[in-house]
Short mmCIF file of C-alpha atoms in Angstrom, two decimals:
data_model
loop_
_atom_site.label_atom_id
_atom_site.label_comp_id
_atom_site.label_asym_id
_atom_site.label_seq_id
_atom_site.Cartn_x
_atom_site.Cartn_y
_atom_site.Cartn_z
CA UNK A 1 -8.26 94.57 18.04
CA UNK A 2 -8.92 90.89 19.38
CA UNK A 3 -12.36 88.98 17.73
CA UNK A 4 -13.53 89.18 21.61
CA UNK A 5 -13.39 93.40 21.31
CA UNK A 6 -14.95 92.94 17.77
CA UNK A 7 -18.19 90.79 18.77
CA UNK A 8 -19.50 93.11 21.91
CA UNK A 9 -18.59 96.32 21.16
CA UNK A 10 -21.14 98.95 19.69
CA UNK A 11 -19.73 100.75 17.44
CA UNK A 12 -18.35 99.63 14.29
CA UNK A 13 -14.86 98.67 14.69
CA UNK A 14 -12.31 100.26 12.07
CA UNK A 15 -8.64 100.21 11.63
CA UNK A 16 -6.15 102.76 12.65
CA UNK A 17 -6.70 104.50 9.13
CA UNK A 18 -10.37 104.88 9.90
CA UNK A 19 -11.50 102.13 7.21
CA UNK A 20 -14.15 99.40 8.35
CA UNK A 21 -12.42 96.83 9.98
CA UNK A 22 -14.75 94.53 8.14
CA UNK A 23 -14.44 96.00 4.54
CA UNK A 24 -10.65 95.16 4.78
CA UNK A 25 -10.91 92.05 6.83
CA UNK A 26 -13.63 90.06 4.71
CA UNK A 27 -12.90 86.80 6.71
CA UNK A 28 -12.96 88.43 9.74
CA UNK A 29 -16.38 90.10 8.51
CA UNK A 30 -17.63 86.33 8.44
CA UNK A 31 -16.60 85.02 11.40
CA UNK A 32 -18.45 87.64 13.04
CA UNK A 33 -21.63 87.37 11.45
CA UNK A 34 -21.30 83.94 11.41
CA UNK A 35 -21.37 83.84 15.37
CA UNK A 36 -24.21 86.63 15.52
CA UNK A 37 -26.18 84.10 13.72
CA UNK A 38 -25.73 81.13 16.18
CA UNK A 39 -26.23 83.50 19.05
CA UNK A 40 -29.50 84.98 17.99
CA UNK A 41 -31.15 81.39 17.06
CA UNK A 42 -30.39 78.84 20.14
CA UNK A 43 -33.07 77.15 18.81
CA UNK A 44 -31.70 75.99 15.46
CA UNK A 45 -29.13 73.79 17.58
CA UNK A 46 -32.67 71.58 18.53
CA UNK A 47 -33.87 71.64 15.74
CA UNK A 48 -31.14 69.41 14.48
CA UNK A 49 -32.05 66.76 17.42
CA UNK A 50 -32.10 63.24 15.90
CA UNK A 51 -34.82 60.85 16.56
CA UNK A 52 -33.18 57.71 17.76
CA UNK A 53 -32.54 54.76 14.94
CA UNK A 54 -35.63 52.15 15.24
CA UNK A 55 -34.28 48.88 16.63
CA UNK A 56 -35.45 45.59 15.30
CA UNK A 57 -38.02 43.68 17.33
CA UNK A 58 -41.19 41.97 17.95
CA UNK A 59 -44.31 43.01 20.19
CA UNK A 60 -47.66 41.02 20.95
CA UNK A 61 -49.57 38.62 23.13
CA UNK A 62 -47.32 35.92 24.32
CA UNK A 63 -48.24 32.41 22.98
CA UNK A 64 -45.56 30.41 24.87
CA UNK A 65 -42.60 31.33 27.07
CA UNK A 66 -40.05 28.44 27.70
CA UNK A 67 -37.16 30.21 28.90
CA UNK A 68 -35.58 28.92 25.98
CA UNK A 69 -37.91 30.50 23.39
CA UNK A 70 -40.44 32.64 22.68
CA UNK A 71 -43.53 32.39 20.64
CA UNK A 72 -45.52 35.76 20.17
CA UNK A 73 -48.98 36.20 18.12
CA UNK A 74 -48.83 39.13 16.65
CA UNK A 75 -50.92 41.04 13.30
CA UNK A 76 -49.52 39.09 11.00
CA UNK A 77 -48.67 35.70 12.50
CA UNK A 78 -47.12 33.91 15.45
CA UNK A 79 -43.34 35.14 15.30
CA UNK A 80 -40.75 32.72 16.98
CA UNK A 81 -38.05 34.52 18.73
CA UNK A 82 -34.93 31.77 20.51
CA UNK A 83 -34.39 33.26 23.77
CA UNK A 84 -30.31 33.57 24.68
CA UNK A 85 -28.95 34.14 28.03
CA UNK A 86 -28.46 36.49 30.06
CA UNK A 87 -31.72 36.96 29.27
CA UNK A 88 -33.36 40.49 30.62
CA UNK A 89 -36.47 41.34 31.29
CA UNK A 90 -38.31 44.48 31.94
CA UNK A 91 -41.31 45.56 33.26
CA UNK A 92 -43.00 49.71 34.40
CA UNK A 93 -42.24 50.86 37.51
CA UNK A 94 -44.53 54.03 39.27
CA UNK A 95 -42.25 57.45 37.75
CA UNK A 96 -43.56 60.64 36.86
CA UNK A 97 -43.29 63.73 33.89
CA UNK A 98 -39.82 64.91 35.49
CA UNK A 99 -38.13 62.22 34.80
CA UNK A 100 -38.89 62.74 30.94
CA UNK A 101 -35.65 64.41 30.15
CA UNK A 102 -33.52 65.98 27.31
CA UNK A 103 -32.57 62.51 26.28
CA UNK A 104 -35.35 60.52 26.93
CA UNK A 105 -36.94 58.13 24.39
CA UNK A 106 -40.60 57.82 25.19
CA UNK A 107 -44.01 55.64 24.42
CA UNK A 108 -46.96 58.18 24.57
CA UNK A 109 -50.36 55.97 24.29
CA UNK A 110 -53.23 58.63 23.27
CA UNK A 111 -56.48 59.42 22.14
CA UNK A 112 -57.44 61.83 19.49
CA UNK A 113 -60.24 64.55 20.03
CA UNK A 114 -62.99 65.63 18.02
CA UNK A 115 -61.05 68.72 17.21
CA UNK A 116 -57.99 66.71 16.27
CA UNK A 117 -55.73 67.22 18.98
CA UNK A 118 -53.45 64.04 20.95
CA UNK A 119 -54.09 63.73 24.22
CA UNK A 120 -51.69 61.33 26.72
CA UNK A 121 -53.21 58.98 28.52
CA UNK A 122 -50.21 56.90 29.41
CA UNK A 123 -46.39 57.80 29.52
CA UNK A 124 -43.66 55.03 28.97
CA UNK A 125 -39.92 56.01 29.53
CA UNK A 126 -37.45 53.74 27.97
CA UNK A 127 -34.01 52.98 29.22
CA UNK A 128 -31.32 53.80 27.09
CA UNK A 129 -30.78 49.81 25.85
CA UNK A 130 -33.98 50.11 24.31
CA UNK A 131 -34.10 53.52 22.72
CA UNK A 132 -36.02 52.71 19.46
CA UNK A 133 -38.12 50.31 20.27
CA UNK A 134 -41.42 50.13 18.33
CA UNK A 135 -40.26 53.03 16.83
CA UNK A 136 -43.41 55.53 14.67
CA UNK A 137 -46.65 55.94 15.88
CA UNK A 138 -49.41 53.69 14.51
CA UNK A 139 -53.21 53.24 15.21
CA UNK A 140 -54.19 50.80 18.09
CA UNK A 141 -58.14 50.69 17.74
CA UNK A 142 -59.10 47.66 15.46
CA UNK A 143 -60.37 48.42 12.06
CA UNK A 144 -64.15 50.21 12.09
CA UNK A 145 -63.50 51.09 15.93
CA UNK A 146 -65.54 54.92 16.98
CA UNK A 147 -62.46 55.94 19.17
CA UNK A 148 -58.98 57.02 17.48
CA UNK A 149 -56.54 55.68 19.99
CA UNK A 150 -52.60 55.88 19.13
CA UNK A 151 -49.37 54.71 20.34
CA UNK A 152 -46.47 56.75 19.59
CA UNK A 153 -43.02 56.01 20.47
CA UNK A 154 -39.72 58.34 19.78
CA UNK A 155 -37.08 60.99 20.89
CA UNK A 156 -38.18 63.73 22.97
CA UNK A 157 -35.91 66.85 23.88
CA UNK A 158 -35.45 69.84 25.72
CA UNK A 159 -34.33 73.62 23.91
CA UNK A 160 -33.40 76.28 25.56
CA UNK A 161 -36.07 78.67 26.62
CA UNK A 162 -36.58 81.23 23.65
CA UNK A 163 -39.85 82.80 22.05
CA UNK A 164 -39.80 80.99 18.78
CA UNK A 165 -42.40 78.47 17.92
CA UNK A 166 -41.95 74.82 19.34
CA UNK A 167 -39.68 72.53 17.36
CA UNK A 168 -39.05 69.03 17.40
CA UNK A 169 -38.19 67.35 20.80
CA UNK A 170 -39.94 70.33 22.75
CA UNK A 171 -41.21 69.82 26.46
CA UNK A 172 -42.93 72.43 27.41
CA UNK A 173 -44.47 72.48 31.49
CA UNK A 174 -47.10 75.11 32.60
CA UNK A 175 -50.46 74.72 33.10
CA UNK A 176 -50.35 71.62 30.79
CA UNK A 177 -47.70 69.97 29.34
CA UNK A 178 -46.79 69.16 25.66
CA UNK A 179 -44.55 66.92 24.51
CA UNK A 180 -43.31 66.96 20.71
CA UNK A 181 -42.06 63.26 19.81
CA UNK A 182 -40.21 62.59 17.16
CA UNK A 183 -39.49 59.29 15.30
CA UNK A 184 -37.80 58.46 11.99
CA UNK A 185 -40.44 60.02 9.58
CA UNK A 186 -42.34 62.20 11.40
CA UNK A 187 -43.61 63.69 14.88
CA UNK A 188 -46.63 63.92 16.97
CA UNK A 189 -47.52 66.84 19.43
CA UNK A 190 -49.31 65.48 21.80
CA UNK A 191 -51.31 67.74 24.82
CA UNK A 192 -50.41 66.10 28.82
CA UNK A 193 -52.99 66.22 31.43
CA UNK A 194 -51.03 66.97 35.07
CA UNK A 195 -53.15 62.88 35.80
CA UNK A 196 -51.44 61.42 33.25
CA UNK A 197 -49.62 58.21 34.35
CA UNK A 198 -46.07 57.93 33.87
CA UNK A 199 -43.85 55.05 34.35
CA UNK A 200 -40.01 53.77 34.10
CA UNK A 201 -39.30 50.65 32.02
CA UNK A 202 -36.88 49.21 34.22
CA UNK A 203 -35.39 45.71 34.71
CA UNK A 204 -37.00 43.03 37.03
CA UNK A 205 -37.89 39.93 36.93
CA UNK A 206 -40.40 38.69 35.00
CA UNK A 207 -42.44 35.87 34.93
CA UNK A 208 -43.85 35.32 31.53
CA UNK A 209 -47.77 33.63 31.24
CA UNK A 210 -49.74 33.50 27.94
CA UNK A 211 -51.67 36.41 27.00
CA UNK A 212 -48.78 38.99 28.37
CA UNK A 213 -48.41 41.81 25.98
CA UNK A 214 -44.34 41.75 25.28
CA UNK A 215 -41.86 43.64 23.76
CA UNK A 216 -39.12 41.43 22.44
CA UNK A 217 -35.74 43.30 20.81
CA UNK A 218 -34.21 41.11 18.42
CA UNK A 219 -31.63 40.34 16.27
CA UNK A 220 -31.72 38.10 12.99
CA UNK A 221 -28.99 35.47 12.48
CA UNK A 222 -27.50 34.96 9.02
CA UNK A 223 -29.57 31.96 8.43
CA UNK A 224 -33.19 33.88 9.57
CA UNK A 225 -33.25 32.74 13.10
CA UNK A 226 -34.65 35.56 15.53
CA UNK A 227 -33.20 35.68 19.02
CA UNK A 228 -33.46 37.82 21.96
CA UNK A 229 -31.96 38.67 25.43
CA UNK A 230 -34.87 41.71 26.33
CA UNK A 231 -38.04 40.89 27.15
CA UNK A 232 -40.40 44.02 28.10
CA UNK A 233 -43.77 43.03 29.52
CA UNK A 234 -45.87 46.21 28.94
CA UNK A 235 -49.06 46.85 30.83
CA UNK A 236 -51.57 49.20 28.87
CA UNK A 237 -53.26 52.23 30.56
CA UNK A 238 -56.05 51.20 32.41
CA UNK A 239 -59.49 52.54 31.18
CA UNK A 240 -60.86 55.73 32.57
CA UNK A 241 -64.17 53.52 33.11
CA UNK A 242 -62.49 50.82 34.76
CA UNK A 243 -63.41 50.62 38.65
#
């Protein structure tokens, strides 16, 4: 009897001596289980989605752009980054929630409700060059603000449809949307309006002018120099009370 035979038929199988095939066949016995298992749980494959690795790099208001460096003020300090060349630079582009796909590494800028719940007010899609970027999701309101206002950025993915309860990665359409991001230590669920803005971080060029809230991925040379070739200008979500 082939393994093929043994997985789909309904009966259990036995040898020509009327034994269970399985009691005398313990590896086969395995396999077959073993394969029952993976069948009845699609799910368990997405659960073991990866959020992508964090990549170094530094974001705030621009201080000075040269094209030759790059001085950003950020929490703790202005940061100076040595621009190399190429240089690229990036900026959002008009896109929308179908583009978020099974691969996608996203920026989800929200606001917390009273009842606890995330809710998107802006939708960043990275290109694959910059998947983990600002990586975690961290508080954006300054310190004794009323409003809880978050920016999370991570892996998103897509299972296959099943009944079981959403796991990491999960985008979910219907008459809302929900997107699960994940990042190194931890997730967000986070509710979609269908107005949410959505855009593409795509390369164009740039032109730099204090002020500009960047995104600058770096790398650190042996003796502590930071340089850069990708520049992302990011433009925040306007304000639901701006006219």
């Amino acid at each position: 009897m082939t393994l093929e035979k043994v997985l789909y038929t309904d009966k259990v199988p036995t040898t020509r001596s009327g034994k269970d095939i399985f009691m005398t066949q313990p590896l086969l016995r395995l396999v077959f289980v073993t394969l029952l298992a993976a069948q009845a749980t699609p799910s368990t494959v997405w659960a073991q989605v990866q959020a992508a690795p964090p990549i170094s790099g530094v974001i705030g208001k621009v201080q000075s752009f040269t094209g030759s460096s790059l001085e950003v003020q950020t929490p703790s300090g202005v940061v100076h980054v040595d621009v190399k060349q190429p240089l690229t630079t990036y900026q959002q582009i008009p896109s929308d929630l179908s583009h978020v796909t099974s691969a996608s590494y996203v920026g989800v800028a929200s606001t917390e409700q009273a009842d606890g719940k995330e809710v998107a007010k802006q939708i960043i899609i990275f290109p694959a060059e910059l998947s983990g970027a600002a990586e975690g999701s961290v508080l954006t309101d300054p310190p004794g603000a009323t409003t809880h206002s978050r920016m999370t950025n991570g892996s998103v993915s897509r299972p296959a449809v099943s009944h079981s309860r959403m796991t990491n990665g999960t985008v979910q359409k219907g008459g809302g949307t929900t997107l699960v991001v994940q990042y190194q230590d931890g997730s967000k669920t986070i509710s979609v309006p269908a107005n949410v803005p959505v855009t593409e971080v795509a390369p164009e060029h740039v032109t730099f002018a204090n002020g500009d809230l960047v995104y600058a991925a770096t790398e650190k040379l042996p003796h502590g120099t930071l340089v850069t070739d990708k520049i992302f200008l990011f433009i925040p979500a306007a304000s639901p009370n701006t006219k």
